[in-house]
Coordinates of C-alpha atoms (C1' of nucleotides) in Angstrom, one line a residue:
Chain A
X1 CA -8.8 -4.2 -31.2
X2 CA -10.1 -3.0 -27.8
X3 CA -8.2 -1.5 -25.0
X4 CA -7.0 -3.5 -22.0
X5 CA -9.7 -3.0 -20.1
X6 CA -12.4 -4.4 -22.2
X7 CA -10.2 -7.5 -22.4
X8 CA -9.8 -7.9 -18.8
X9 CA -13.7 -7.4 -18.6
X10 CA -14.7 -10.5 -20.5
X11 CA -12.6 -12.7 -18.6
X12 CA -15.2 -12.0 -16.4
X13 CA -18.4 -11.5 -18.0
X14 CA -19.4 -11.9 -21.6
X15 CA -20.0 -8.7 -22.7
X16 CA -22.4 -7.2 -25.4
X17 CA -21.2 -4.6 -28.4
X18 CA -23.1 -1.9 -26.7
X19 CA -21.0 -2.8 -23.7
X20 CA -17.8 -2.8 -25.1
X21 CA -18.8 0.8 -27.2
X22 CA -20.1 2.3 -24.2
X23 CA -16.5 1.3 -22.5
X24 CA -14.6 2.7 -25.3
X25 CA -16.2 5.5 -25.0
X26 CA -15.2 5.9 -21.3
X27 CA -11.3 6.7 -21.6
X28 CA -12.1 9.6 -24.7
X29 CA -8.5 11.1 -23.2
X30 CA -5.1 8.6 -22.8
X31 CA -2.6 10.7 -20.8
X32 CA 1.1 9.8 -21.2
X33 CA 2.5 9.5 -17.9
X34 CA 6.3 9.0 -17.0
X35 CA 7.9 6.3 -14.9
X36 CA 8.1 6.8 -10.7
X37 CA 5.4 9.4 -11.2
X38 CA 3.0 9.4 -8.2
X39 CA -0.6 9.7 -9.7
X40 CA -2.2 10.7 -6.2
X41 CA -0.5 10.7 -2.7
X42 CA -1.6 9.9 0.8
X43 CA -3.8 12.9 2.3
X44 CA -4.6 14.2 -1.0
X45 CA -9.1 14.3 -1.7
X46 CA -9.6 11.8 -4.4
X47 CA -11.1 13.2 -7.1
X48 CA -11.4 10.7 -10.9
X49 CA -10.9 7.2 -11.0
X50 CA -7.1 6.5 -12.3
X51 CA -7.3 3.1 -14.8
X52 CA -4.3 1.9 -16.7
X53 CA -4.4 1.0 -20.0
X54 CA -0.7 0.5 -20.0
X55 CA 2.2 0.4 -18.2
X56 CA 2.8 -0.9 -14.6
X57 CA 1.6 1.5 -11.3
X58 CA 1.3 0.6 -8.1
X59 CA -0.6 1.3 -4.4
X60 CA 1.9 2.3 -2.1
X61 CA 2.6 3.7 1.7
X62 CA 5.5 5.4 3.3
X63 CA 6.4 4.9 7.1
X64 CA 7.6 7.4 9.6
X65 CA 11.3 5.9 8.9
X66 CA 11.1 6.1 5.2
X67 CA 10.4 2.5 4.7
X68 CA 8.3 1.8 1.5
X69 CA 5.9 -1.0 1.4
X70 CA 3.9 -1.5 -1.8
X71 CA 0.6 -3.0 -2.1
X72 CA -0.7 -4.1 -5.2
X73 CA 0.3 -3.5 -9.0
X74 CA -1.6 -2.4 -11.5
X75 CA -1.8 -3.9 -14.8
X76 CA -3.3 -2.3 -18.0
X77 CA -6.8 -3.0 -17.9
X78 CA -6.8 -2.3 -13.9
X79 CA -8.5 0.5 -12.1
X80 CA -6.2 2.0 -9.5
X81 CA -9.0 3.0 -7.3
X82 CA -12.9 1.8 -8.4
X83 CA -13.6 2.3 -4.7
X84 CA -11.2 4.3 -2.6
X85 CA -11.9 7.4 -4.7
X86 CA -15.1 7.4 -2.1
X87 CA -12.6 8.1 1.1
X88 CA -12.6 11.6 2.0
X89 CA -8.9 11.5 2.2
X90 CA -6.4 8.8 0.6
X91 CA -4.9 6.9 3.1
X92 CA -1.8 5.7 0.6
X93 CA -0.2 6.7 -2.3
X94 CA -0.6 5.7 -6.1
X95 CA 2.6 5.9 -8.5
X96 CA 3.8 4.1 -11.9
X97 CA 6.3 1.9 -12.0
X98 CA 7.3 2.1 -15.6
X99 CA 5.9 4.6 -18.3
X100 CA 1.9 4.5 -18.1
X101 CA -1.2 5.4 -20.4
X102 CA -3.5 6.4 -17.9
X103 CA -7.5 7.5 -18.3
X104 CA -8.7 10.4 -15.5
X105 CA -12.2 9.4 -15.5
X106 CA -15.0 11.3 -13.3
X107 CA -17.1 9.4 -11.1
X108 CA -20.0 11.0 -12.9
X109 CA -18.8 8.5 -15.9
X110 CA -19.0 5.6 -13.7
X111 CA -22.2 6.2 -12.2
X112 CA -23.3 6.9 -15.7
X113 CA -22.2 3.6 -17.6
X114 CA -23.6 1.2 -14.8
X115 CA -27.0 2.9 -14.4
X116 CA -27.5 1.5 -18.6
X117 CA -25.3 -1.5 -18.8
X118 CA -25.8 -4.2 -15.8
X119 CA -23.5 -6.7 -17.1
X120 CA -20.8 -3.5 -16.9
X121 CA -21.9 -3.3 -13.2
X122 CA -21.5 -6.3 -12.3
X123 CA -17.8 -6.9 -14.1
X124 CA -16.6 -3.7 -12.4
X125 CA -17.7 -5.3 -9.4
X126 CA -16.2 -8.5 -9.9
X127 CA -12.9 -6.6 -10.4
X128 CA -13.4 -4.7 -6.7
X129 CA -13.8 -8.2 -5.6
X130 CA -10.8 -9.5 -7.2
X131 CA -8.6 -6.7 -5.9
X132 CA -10.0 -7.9 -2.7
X133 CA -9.1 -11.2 -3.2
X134 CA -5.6 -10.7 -4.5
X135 CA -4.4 -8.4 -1.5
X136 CA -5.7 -11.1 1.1
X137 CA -3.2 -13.5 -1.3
X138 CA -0.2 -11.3 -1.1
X139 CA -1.2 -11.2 2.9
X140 CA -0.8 -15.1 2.6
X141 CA 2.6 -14.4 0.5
X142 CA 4.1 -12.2 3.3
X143 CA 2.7 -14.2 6.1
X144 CA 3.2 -17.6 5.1
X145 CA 5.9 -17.9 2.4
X146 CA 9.2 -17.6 1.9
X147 CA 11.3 -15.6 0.3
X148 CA 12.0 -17.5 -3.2
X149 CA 8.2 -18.7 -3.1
X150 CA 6.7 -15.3 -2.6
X151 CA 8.7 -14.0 -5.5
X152 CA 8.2 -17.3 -7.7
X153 CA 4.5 -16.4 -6.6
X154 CA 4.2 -13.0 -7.4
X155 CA 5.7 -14.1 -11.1
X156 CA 2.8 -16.3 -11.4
X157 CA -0.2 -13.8 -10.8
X158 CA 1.6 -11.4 -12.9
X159 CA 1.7 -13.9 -15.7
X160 CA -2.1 -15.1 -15.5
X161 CA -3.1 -11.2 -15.0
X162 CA -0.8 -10.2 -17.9
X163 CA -2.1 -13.1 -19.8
X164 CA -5.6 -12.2 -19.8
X165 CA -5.5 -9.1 -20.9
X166 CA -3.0 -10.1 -24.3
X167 CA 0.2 -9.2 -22.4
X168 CA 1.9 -12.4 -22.7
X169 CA 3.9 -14.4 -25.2
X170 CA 5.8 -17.1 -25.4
X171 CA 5.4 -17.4 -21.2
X172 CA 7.6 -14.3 -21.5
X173 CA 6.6 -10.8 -20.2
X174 CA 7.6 -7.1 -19.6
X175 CA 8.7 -6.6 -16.4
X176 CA 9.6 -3.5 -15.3
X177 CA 10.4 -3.1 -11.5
X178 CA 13.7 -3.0 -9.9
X179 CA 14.9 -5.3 -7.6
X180 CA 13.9 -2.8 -4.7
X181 CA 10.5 -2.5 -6.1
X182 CA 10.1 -6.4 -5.1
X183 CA 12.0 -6.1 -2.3
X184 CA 9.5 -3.1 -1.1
X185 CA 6.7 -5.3 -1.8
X186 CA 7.6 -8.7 -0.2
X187 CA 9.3 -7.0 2.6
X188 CA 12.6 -8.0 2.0
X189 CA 16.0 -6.1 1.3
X190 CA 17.0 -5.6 -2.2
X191 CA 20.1 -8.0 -1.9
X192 CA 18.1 -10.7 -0.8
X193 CA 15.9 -10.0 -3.4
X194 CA 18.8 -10.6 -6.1
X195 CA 19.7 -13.7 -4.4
X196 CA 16.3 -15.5 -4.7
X197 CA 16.1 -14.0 -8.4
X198 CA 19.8 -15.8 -8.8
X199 CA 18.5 -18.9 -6.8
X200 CA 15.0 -19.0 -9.4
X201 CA 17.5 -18.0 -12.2
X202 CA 19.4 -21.4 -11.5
X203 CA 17.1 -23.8 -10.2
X204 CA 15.9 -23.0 -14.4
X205 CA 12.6 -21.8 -13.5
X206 CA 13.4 -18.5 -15.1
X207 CA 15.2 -16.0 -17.0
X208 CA 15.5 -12.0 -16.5
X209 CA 16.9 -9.8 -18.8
X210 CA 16.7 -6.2 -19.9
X211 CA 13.2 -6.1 -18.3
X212 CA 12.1 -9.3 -19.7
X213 CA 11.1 -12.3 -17.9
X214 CA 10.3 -15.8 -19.1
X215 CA 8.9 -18.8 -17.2
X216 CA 11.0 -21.5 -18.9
X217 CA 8.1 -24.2 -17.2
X218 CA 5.2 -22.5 -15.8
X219 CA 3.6 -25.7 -14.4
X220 CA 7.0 -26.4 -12.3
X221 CA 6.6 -22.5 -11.3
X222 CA 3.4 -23.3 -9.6
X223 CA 4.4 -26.2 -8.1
X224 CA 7.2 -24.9 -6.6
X225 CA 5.6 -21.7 -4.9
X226 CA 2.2 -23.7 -4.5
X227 CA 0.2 -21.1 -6.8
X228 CA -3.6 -22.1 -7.0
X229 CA -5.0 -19.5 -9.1
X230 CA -8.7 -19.8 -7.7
X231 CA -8.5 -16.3 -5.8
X232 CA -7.8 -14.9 -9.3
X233 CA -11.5 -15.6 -10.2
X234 CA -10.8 -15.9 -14.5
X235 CA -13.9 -16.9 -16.0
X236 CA -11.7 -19.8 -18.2
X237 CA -9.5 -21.6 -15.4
X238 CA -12.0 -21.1 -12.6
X239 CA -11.7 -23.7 -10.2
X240 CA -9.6 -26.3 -11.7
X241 CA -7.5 -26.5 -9.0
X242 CA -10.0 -26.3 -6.3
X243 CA -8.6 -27.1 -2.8
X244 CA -10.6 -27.1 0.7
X245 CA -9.5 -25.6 3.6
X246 CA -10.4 -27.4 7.0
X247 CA -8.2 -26.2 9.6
X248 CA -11.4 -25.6 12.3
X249 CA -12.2 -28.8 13.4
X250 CA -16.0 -28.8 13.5
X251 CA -18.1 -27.4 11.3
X252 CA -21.3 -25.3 11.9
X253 CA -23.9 -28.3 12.4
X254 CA -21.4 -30.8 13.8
Chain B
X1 CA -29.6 -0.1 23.5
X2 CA -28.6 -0.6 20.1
X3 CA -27.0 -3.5 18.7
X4 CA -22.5 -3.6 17.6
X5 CA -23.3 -2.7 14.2
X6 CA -25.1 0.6 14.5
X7 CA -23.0 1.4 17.0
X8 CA -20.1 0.9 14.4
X9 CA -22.1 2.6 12.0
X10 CA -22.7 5.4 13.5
X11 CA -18.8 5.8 14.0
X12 CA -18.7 6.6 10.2
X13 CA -22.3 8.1 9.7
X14 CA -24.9 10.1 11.3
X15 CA -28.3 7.5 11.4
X16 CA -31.9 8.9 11.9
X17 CA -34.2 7.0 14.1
X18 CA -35.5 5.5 11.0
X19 CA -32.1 4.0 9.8
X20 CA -31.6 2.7 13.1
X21 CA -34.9 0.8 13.4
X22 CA -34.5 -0.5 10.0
X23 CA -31.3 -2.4 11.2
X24 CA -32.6 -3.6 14.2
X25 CA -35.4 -5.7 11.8
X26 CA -32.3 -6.7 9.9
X27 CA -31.4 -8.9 12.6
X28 CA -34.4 -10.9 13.9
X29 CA -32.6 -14.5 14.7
X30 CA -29.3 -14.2 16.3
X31 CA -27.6 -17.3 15.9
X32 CA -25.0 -19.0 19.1
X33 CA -21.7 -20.2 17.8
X34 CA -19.3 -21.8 19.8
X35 CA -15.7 -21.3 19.9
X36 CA -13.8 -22.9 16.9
X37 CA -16.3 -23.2 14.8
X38 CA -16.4 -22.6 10.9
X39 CA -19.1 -20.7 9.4
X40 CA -18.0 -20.6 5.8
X41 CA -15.2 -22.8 4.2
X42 CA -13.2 -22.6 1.1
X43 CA -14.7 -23.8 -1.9
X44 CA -18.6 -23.6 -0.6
X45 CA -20.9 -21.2 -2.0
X46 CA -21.9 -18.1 -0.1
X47 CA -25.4 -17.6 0.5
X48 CA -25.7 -14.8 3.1
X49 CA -23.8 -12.4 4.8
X50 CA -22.2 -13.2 8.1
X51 CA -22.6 -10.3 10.4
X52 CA -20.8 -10.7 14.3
X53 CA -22.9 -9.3 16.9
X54 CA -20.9 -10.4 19.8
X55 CA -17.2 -12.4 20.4
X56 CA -14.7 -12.9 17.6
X57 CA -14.1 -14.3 14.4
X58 CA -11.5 -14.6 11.8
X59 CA -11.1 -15.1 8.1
X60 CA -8.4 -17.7 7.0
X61 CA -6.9 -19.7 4.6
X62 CA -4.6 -22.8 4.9
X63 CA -1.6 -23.6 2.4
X64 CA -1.5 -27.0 1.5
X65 CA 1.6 -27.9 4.0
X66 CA -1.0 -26.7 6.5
X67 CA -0.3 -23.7 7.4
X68 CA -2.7 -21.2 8.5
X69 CA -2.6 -17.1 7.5
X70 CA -5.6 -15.2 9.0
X71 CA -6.3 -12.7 6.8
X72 CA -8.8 -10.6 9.3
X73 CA -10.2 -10.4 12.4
X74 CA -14.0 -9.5 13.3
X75 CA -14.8 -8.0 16.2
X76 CA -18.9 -7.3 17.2
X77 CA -20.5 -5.2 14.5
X78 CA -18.2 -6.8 11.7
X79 CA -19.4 -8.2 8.6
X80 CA -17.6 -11.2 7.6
X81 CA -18.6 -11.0 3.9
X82 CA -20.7 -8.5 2.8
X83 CA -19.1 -8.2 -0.8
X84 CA -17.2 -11.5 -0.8
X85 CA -20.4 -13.5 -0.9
X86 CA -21.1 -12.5 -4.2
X87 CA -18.5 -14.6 -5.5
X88 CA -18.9 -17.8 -7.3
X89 CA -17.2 -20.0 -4.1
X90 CA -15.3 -18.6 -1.1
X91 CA -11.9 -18.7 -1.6
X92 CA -10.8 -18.8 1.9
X93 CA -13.1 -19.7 5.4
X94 CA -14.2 -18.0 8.0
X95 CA -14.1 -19.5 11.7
X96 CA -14.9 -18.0 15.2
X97 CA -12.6 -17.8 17.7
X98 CA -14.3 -17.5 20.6
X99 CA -18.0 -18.0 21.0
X100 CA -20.1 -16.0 19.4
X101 CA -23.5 -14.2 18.4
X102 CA -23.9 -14.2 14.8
X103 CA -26.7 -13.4 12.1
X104 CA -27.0 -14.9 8.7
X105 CA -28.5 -12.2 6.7
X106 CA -30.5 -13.1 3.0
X107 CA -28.8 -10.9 0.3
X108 CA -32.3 -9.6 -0.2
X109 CA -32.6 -8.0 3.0
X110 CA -29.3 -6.0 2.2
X111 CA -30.5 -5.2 -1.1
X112 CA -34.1 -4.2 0.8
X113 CA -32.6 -2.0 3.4
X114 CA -30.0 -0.2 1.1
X115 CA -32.8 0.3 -1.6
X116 CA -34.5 2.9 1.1
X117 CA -31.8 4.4 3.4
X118 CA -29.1 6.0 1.7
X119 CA -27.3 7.0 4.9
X120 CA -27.0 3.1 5.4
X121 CA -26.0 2.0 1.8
X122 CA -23.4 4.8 2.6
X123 CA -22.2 3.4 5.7
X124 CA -22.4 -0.2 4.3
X125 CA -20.2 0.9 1.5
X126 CA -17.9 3.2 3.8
X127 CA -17.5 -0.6 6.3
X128 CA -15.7 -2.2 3.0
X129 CA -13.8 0.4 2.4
X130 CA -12.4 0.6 5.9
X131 CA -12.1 -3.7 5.4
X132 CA -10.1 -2.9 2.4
X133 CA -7.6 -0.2 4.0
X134 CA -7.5 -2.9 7.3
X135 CA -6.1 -5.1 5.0
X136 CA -3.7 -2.9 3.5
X137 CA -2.4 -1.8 6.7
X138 CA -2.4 -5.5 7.8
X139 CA 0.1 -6.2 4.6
X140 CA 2.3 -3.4 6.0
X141 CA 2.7 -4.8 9.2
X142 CA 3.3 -8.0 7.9
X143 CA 6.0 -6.0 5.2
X144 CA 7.3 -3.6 6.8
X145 CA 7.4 -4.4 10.7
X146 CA 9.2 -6.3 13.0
X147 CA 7.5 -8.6 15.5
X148 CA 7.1 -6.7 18.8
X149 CA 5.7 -3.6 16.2
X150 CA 3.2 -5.7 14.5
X151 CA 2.2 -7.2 17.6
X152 CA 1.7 -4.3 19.0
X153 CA 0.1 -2.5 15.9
X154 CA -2.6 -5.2 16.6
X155 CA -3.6 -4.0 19.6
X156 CA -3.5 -0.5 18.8
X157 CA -6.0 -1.5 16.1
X158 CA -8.5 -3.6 18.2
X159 CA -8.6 -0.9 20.8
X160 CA -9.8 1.5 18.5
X161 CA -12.4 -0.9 16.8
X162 CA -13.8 -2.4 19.7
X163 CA -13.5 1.4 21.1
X164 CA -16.6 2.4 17.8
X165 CA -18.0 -0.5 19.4
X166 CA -18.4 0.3 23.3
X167 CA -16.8 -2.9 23.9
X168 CA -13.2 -1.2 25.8
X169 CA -13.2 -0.2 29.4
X170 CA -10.3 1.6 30.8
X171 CA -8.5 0.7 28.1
X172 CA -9.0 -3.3 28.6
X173 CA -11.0 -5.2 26.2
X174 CA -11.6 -8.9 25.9
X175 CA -8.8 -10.4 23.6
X176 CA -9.8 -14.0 23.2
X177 CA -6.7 -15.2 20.4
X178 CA -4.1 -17.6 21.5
X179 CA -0.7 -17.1 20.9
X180 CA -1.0 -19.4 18.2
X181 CA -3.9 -17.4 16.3
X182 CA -1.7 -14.4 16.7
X183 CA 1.3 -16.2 15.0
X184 CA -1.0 -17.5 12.3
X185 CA -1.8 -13.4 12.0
X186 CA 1.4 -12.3 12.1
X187 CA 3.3 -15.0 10.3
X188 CA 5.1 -15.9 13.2
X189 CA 6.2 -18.5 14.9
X190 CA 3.7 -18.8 18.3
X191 CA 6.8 -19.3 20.2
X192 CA 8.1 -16.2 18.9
X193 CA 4.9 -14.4 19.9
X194 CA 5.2 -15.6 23.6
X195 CA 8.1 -14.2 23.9
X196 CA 7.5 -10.8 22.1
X197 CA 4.1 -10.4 24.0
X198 CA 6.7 -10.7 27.2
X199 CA 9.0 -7.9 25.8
X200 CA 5.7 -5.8 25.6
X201 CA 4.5 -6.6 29.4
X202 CA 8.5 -6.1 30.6
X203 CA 8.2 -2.6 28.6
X204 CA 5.0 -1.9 30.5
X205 CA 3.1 -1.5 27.7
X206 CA 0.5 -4.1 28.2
X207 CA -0.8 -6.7 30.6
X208 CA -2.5 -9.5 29.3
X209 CA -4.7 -12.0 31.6
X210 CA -7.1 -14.6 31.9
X211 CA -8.2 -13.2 28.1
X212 CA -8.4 -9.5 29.2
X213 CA -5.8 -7.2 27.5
X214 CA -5.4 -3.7 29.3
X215 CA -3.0 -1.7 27.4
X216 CA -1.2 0.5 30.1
X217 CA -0.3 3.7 28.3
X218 CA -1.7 4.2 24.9
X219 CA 0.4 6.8 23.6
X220 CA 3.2 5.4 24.2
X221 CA 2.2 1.8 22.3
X222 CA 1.0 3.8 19.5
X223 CA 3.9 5.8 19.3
X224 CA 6.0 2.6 20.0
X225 CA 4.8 0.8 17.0
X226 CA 3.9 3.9 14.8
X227 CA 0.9 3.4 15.2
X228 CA -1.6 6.0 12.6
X229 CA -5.5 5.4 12.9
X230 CA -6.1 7.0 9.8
X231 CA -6.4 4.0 8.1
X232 CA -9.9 3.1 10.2
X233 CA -11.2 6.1 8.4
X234 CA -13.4 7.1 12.3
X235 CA -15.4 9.9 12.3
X236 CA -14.0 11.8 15.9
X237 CA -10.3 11.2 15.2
X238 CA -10.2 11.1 11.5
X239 CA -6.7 12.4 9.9
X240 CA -6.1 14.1 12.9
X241 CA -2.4 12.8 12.6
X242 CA -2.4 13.2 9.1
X243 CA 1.0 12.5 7.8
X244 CA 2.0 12.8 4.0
X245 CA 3.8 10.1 2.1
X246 CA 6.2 11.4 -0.8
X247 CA 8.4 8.5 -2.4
X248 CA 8.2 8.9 -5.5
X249 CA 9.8 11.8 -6.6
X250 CA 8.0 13.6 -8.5
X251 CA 4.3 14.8 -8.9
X252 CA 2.0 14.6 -12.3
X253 CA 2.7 18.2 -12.8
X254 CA 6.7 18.3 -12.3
Chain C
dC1 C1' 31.5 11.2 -21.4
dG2 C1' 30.4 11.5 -16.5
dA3 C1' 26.7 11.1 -13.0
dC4 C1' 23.6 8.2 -11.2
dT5 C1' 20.8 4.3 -10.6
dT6 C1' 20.6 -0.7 -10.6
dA7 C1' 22.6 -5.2 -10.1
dT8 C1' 25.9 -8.2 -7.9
dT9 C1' 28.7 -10.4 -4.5
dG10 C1' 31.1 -11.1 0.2
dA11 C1' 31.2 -10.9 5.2
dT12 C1' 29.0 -10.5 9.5
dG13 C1' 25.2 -10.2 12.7
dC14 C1' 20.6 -10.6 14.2
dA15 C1' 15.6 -11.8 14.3
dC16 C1' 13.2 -15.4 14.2
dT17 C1' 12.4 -20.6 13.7
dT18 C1' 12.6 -25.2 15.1
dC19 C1' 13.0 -28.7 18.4
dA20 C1' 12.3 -30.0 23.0
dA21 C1' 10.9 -30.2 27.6
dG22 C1' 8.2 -28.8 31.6
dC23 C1' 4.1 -26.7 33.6
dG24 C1' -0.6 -25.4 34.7
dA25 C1' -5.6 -25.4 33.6
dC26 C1' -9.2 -28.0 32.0
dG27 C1' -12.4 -31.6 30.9
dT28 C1' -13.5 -36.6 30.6
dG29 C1' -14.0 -41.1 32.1
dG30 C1' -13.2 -44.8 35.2
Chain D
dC1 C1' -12.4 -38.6 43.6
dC2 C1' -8.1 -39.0 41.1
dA3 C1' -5.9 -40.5 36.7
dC4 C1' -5.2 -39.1 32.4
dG5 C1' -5.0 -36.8 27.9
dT6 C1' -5.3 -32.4 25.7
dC7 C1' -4.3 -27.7 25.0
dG8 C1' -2.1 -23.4 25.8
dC9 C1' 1.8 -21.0 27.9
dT10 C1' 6.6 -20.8 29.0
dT11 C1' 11.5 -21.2 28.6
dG12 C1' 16.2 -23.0 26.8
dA13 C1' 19.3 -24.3 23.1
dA14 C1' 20.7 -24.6 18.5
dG15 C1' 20.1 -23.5 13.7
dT16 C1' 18.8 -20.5 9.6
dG17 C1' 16.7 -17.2 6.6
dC18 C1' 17.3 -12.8 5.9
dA19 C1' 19.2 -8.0 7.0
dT20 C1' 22.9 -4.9 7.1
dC21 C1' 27.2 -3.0 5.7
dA22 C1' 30.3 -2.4 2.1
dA23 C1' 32.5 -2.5 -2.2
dT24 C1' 32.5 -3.2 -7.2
dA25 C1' 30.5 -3.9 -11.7
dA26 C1' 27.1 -3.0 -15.0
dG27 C1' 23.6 -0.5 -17.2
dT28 C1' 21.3 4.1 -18.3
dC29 C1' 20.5 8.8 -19.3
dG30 C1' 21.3 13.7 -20.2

DNA sequence: CGACTTATTGATGCACTTCAAGCGACGTGG
DNA sequence: CCACGTCGCTTGAAGTGCATCAATAAGTCG
């Protein structure tokens, strides 16, 4: 069986065996990290790539007033920083949410696995694009949404990301943040946070408990938060539910 | 005199005469857009890369109730999509907002000019980077700020962009949104923008005409929204207001 | 077990939304 | 030329989603 981020890989791009060797042979040393650990912090020179192979981290900035805003989880299988390790200084932070396996790996490695293997190149690019895509989606989430349908959203993506790396069973999957760790990533207080988890809780869309949640009907989920997964890219559910966006009245030639 | 982008370039990266005559070939047709117009839309696939010479443009998507989040604004010497285009089919559009001078540039020239000029692949790279961490701060605003802040975070922003550009003077520049495209930025409501944009003129921060924004004392918006331009990653005034962020208790080592 | 973090619930207040109406600028057609 | 529709800006009034404050209960860990 190979690690989580081979799997997430070929939900990309088929990959060959001397692929998936040549990625095993990338993370030679798992380091054991505890939970709330920063990994790197804001100001600090970047130095390896930081990729998860499991556990929950996340990006993160602090303001002047203390004020916490998160900005993306990452999932075993995802790299914490395939690009920003490039910045001369990092503008953010980088900490795990629960307990992590974590893989330090030079840029020297990187360079050095998608000089020989294209199809590599191109899935690691595919992830940076992904990233991308799913930040604009949680700008869309805080911009656009409310409350109980930005966190009924953010359960979705979890579940499809968790999913396509083995994480999921039964619709049911670890989840390890606190109440303030949603609240500090939707930009909402913790109380309303436990609210809209109540609300969800009794509208039977979902159950939480001792870290665990379950999507008793993922369909009515999606509906009810209006999650399109196309942004997610997945090689297997790509496009299904395409949708077009005409808000501009004319187009280009028109 | 050179065109926006090496301008912007040159705000990350030192160019050679060379570099800069290679990017002037880059851009033999420029293209007249009007106002309002789409160049890209959700669910076509991307053929070149959109690069903004002159005026404004946005990316955005539209929920299915119709509701519109801009996800970024570009400003001359902006590329729209100089990674997204790799992707299958856009996932969101992107529109002008005011008339505009654009170039549609062939994947192969990119892959031509960055084949022989390292100090441009560089600066390409170091342009989605800076994308990326515009986003990131753009989530935080939307997260973590109130209205009159964000607002005013905005502005703080576009001065400093259009500044790498040569497009402020006296600290006005030409700000072309409607309150509406603000609100659809902001996630607020346009009539709650009209009346935050007057708390910002009664403060005597701003004045804001015929189109023209002049921002009256720049310290003090910066200071009155928190404003940090680290994020822009510039070349003059990078981290010179450095500022750490330590949430999470503890470091790797402790 | 006690100390601490996390979850839960109530009460009150505010930031922001929605609805609605009026105004000025602009372009179009009669 | 004026009439007219459209669009963006402005302001008022009323409603609401969410924040804040506060207190208690329920884990969780050394």
């Amino acid at each position: 069986m190979h690690h989580a981020l081979i799997k997430k890989l070929e939900s990309f791009e088929s990959l060959s065996d001397d692929d998936r060797s040549a990625l095993d042979a990338l993370v030679p040393k798992v380091r054991q990290v505890g939970a709330r650990v920063d990994l790197i912090r804001e100001g600090e020179v970047p130095e390896n790539v930081h990729l998860v192979l499991d556990g929950f981290a996340c990006r993160y900035k602090v303001l002047a007033d203390g004020q916490r805003q998160i900005m993306a989880y990452f999932l075993p299988g995802d790299f914490c920083d395939l690009n920003v390790f490039i910045l001369d200084q990092m503008d953010h932070s980088i900490g795990t949410i629960s307990a992590c396996q974590i893989v330090d790996i030079p840029r020297a490695a990187i360079d050095e696995i998608t000089a020989s293997h294209p199809r590599v190149t191109r899935a690691f690019w595919w992830c940076a694009l992904v990233d991308e895509a799913i930040l604009r989606e949680w700008l869309v989430n805080l911009g656009a949404r409310e409350a109980n349908q930005r966190i009924a959203h953010i359960m979705c993506e979890i579940l499809m990301r968790l999913d396509a790396v083995g994480r999921v069973r039964d619709n049911s999957y670890q989840f390890p943040f606190t109440q303030t760790d949603i609240a500090d990533t939707m930009g909402l207080s913790n109380v309303h946070v436990n609210r809209t988890l109540r609300e969800l809780r009794e509208l039977g869309l979902v159950t939480l408990k001792h870290r665990v949640l379950t999507i008793l009907d993922v369909d009515r989920l999606k509906a009810y938060c209006g999650f399109n997964a196309n942004y997610l890219h997945l090689k297997n559910t790509r496009w299904v539910e395409r949708r077009r966006a005409t808000w501009l009245g004319r187009t280009e030639g028109a």
